[in-house]
Coordinates of C-alpha atoms and ligand atoms in Angstrom, one line a residue:
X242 CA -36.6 -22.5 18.3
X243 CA -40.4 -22.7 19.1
X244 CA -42.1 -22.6 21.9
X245 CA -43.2 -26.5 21.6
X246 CA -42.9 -26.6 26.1
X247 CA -46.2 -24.8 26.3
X248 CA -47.0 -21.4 27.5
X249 CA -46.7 -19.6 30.3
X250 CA -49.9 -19.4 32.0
X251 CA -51.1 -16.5 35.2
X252 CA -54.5 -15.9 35.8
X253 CA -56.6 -12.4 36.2
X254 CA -57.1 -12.6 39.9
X255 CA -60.7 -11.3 39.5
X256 CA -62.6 -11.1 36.3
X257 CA -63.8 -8.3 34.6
X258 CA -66.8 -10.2 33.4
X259 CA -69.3 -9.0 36.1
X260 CA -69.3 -5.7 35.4
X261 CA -70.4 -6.0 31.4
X262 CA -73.7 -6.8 30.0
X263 CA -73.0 -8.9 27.0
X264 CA -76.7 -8.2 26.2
X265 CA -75.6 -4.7 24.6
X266 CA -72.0 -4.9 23.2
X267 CA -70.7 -2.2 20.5
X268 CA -68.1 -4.3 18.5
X269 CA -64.9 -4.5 19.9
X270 CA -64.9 -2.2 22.5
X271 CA -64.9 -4.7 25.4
X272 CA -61.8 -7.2 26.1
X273 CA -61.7 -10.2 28.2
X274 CA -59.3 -11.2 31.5
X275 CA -56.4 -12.5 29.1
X276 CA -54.3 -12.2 26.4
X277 CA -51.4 -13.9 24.7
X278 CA -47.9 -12.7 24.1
X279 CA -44.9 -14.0 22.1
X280 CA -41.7 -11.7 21.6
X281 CA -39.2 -12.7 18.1
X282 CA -35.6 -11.6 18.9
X283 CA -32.3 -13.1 17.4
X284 CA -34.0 -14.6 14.6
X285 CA -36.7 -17.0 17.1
X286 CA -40.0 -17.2 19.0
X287 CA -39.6 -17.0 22.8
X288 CA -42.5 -18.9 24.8
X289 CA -45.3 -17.4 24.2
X290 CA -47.1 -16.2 27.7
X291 CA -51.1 -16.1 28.3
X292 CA -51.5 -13.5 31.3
X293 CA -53.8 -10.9 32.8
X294 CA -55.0 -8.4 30.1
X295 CA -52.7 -5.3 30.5
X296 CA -51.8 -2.4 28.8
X297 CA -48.4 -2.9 27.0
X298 CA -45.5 -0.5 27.1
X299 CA -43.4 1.0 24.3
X300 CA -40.5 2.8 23.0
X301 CA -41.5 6.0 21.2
X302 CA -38.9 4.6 18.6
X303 CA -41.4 1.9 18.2
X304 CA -40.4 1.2 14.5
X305 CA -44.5 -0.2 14.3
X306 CA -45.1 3.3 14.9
X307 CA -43.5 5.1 12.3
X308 CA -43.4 2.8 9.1
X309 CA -46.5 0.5 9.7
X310 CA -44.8 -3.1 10.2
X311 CA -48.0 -4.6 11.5
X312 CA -50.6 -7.3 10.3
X313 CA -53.7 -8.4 11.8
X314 CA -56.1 -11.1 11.6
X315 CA -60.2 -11.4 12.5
X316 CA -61.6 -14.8 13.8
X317 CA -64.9 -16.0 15.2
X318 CA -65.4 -18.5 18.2
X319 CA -68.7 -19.7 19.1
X320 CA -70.7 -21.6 22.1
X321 CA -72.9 -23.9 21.0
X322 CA -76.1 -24.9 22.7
X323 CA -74.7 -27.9 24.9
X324 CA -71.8 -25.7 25.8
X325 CA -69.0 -26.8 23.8
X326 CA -66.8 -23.7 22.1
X327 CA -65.4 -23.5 18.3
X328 CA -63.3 -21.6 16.1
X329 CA -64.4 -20.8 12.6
X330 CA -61.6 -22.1 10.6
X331 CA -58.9 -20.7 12.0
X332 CA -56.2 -22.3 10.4
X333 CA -57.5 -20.3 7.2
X334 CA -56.5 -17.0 9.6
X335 CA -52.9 -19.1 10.3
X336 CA -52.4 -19.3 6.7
X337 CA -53.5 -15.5 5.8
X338 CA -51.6 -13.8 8.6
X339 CA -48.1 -15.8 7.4
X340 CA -48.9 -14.5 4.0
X341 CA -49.3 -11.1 5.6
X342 CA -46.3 -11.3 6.8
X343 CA -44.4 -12.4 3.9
X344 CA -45.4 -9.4 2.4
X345 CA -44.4 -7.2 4.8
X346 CA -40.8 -8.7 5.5
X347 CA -41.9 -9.8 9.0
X348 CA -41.3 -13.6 10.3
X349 CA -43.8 -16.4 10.2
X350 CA -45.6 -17.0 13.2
X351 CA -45.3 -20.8 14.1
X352 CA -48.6 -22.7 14.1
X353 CA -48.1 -24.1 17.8
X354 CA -48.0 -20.5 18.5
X355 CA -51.1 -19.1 16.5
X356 CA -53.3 -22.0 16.8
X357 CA -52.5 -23.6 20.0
X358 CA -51.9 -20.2 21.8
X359 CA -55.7 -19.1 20.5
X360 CA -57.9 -22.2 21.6
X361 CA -55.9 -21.9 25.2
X362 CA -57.1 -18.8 25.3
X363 CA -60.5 -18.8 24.2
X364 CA -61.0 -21.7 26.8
X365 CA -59.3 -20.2 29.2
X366 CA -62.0 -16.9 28.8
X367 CA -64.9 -18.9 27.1
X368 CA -67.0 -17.9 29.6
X369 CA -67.1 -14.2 27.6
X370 CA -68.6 -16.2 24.5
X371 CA -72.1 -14.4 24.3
X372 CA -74.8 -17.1 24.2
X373 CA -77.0 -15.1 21.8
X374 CA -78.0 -15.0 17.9
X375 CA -75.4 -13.4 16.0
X376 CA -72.9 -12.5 19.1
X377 CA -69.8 -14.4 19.1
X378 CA -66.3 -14.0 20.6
X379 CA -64.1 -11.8 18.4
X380 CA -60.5 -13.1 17.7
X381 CA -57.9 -10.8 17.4
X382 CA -54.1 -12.2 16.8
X383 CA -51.5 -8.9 15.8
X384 CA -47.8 -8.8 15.4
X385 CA -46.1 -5.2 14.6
X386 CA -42.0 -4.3 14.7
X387 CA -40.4 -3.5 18.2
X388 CA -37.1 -2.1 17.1
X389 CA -36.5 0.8 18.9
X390 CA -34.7 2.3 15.6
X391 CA -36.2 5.3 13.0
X392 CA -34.0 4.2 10.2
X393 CA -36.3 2.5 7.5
X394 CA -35.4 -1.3 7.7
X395 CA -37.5 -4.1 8.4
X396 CA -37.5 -5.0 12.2
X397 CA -35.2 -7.6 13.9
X398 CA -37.6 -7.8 16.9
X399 CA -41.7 -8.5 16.8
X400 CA -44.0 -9.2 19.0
X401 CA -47.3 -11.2 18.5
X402 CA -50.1 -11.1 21.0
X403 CA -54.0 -12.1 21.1
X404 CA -56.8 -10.0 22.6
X405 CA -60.2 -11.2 22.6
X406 CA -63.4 -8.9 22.4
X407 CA -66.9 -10.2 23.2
X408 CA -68.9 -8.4 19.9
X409 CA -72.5 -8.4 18.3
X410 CA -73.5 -7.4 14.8
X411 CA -70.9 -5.1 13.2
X412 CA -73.5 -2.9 10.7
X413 CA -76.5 -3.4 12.6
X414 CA -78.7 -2.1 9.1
X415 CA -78.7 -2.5 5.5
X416 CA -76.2 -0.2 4.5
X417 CA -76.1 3.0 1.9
X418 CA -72.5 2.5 -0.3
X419 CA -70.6 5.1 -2.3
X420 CA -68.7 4.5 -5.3
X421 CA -65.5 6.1 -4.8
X422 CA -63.8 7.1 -7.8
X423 CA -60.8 9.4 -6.7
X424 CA -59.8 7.3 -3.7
X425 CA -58.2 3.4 -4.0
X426 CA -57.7 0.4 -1.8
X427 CA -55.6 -1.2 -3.4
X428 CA -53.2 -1.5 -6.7
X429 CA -52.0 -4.7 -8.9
X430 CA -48.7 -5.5 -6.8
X431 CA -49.3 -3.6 -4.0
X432 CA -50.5 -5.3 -0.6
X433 CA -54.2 -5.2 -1.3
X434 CA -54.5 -9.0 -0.4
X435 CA -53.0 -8.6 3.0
X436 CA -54.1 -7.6 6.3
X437 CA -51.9 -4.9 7.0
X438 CA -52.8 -2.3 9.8
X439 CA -52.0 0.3 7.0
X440 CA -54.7 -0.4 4.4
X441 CA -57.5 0.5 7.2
X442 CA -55.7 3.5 8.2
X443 CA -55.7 4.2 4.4
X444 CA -59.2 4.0 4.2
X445 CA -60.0 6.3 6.7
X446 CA -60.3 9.6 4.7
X447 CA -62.4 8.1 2.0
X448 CA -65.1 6.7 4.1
X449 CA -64.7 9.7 6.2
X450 CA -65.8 11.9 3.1
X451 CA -68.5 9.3 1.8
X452 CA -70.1 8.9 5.5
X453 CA -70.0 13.0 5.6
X454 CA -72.4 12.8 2.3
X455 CA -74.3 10.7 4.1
X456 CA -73.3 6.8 3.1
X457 CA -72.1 4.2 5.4
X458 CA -69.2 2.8 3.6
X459 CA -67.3 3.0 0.5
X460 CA -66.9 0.8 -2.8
X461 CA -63.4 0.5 -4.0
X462 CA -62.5 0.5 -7.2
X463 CA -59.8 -0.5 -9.4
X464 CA -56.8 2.1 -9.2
X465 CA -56.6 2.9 -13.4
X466 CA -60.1 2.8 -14.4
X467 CA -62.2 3.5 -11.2
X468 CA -64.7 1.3 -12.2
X469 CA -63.9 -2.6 -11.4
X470 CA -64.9 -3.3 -8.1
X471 CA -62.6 -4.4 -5.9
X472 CA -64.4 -5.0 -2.1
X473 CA -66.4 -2.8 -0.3
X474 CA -65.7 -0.6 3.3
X475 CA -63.4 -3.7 5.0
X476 CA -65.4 -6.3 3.3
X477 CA -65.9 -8.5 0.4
X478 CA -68.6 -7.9 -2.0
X479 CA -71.0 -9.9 -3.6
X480 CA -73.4 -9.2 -7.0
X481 CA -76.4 -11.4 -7.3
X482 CA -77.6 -11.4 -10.9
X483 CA -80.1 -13.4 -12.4
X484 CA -79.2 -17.3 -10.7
X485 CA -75.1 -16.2 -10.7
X486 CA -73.4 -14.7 -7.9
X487 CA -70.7 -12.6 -8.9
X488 CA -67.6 -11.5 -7.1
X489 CA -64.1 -9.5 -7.8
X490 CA -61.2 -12.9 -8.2
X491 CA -58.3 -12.6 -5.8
X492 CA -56.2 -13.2 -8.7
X493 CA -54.9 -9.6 -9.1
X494 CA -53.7 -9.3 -5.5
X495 CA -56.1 -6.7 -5.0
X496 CA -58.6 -8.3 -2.8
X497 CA -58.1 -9.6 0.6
X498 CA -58.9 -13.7 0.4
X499 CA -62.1 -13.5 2.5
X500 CA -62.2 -16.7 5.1
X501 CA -66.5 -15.8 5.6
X502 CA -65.8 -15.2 1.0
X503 CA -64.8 -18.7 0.7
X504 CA -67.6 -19.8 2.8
X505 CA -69.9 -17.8 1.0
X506 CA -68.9 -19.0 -2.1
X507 CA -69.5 -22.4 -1.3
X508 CA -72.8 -21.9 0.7
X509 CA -74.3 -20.0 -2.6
X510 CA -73.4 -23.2 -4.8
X511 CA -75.0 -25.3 -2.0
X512 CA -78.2 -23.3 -3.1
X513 CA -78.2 -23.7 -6.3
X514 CA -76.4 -20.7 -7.2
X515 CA -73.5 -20.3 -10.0
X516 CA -70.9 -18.2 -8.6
X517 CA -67.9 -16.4 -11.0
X518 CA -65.1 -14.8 -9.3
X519 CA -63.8 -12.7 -11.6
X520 CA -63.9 -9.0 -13.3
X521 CA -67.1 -7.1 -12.5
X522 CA -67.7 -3.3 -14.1
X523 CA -69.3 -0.7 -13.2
X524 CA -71.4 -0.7 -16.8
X525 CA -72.3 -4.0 -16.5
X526 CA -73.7 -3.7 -12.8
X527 CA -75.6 -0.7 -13.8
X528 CA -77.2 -2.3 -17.0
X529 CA -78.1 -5.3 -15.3
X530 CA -79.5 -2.8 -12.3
X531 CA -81.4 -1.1 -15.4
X532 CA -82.5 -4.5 -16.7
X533 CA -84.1 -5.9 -13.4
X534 CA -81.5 -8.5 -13.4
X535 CA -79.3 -7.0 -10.5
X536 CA -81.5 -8.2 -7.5
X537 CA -79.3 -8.5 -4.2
X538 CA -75.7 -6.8 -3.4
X539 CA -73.8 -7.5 0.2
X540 CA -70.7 -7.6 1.7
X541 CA -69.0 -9.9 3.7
X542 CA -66.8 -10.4 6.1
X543 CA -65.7 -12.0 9.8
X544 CA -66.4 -9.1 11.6
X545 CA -69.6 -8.2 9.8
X546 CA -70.7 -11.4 8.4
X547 CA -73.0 -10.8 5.7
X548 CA -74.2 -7.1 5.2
X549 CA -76.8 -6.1 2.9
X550 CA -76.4 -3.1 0.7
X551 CA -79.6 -1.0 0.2
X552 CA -78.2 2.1 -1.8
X553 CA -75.4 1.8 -4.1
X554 CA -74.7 5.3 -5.5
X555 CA -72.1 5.4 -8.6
X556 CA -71.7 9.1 -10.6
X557 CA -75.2 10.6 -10.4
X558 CA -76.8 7.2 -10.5
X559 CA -78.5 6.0 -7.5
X560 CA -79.8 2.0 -7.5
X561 CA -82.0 0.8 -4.1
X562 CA -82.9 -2.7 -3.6
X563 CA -86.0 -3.8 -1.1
X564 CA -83.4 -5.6 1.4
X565 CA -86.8 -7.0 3.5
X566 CA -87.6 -8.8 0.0
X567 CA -84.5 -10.6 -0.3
X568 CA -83.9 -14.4 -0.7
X569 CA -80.5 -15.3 -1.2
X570 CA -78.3 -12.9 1.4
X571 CA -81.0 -14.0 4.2
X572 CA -80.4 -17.9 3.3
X573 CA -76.8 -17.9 3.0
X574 CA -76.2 -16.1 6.8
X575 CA -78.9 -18.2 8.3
X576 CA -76.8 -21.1 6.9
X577 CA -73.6 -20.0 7.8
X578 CA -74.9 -18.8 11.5
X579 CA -76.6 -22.3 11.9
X580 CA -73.0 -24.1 11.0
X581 CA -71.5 -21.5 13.1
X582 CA -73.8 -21.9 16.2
X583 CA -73.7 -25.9 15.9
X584 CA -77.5 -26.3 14.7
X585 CA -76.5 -27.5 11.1
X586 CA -73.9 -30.0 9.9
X587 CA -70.5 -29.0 9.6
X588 CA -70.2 -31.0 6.2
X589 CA -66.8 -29.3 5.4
X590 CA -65.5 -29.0 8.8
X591 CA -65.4 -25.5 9.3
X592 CA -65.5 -25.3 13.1
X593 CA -62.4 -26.2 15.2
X594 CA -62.9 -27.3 18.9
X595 CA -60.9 -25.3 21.2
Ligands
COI650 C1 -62.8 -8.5 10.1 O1 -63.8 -8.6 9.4 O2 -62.4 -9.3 10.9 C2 -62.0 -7.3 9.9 O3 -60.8 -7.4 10.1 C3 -62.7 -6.0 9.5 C4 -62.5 -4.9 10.5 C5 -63.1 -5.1 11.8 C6 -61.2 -4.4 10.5

């Protein structure tokens, strides 16, 4: 069964709203008046319920807790400048988080649920939607396992909920990248293309190490050869070389299937570009570096958009790139913003109205 009757629907009594400045917002530190929550139990979806943002409570025997049964997803909604609020491609989002949790043995979500259940709830609190360059509202749909069990077994109970977070820029500055060659992301047949909670907590002591010699984020690499890259920090990554745009392929289940990638992709053939998604070494970054050839590198992603990379350091060797001179990286967020913020044509119908 599916909650198809609607949700369950109480209001914050006051808002919260007043006492933030969305002129100065860290990302994701703030949360607005509601969120959504839908319990699986007995094999089904109950109704899913907007209410009050409140802390939730849980069993210590959480089985989330203990063997990481949790996925998430990272969407973007926007007010544009006569008012009206939209979702960047969420149904993309739908489609990842089921395949997230496919993978990790968890039921689908229904789409009445996901989709419906975030456009009520972005209208109900579009009034946290930061009307500035580059802000947005920051959608955050989760599921983990409830079982209150320590055996190791996949969950019978779930729950799903929705927080939203009022956010700016994510990397506020070109960023300086390590290489990381002990560390991996990811592994052919592991759960690299998901968004499970587990491959950020994974992360953590690598980026740790490479922010306490002094870079921002990490670049993964391949898990046999440490040197095909794989995405960078919690983003994709993209090579411009010569008039071809280059960027790891999904096809070895390594690499999470960026929604802002996708975009990317097609925004950087828009301008002329040629773009391959495919195997990209180490070698033949650093010859075409060497050669002149490699001119921009950045990452991207929902939560940081586009992010340009001014230090890449691999082994001893260190390659900087003038970010200020830049063409392409500058063109393609501009682009993407101006879809985003409703002062460009939505030729392939990208934003969904809430
Ligand atoms: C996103 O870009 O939405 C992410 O999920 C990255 C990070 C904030 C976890």
């Amino acid at each position: 069964m599916i909650a198809t009757e609607g949700f369950k629907v109480t209001k914050a009594k006051n808002s919260k709203l007043d006492s933030i400045d969305l002129n100065n917002i860290p990302f994701g530190k703030y949360f607005t008046d509601h969120m959504l929550e839908a319990n699986y139990e007995n094999g089904e979806w109950g109704t899913a319920e907007i209410k009050p943002y409140q802390a939730i409570t849980i069993d210590p025997a959480c089985a989330a807790l203990h063997y990481g049964q949790a996925i998430f997803e990272g969407i973007k909604a926007y007010k544009t400048r006569e008012g009206e609020v939209f979702i960047f491609r969420p149904e993309d989002n739908f489609k990842r988080f089921n395949i997230s949790a496919e993978r990790m043995e968890m039921p689908a979500i229904p789409e009445e649920i996901f989709m419906e259940g975030l456009k009520q709830l972005v209208k109900l609190d579009e009034k946290w939607i930061p009307a500035k360059a580059d802000h947005s509202l920051y959608i955050r749909p989760f599921m983990f396992s409830t079982d209150e069990v320590i055996g190791v077994k996949p969950s019978s109970k779930y729950k799903f909920m929705i927080i939203l977070s009022p956010t700016g820029p994510y990397y506020s500055a070109p960023m300086r990248i390590y290489a990381e060659e002990k560390f991996v992301r990811a592994v052919e047949g592991g759960v690299g293309y998901t968004k499970n909670a587990g491959n950020y907590g994974s992360s953590m002591h690598a980026t740790a190490e490479a922010k306490r010699k002094g870079y921002d984020q990490v670049l993964w690499m391949d898990a046999f050869e440490h040197k095909y890259v794989q995405e960078c920090g919690t983003m994709n990554v993209f090579f411009i070389i010569g008039n071809t745009a280059i960027t790891p392929s999904i096809d070895e289940g390594t690499i999470l299937a960026g929604v802002t990638r996708d975009s990317v992709i097609q925004i950087l053939k828009d301008m002329g570009l040629k773009v391959e998604e495919r195997r990209l070494g180490m070698d033949e970054i650093l010859e075409a570096y060497k050669n002149k050839n490699l001119t921009e590198i950045f990452g991207t992603g929902t939560a940081a958009t586009i992010s340009p990379i001014k230090e890449l350091r691999y082994k001893d060797f260190v390659m900087t790139f003038e970010t200020e001179k830049w063409k392409d990286a500058p063109e393609v967020k501009r682009r993407l913003n101006d879809i985003k913020e409703g002062r460009a044509e939505d030729k392939y119908h990208w934003m969904v109205k809430a």
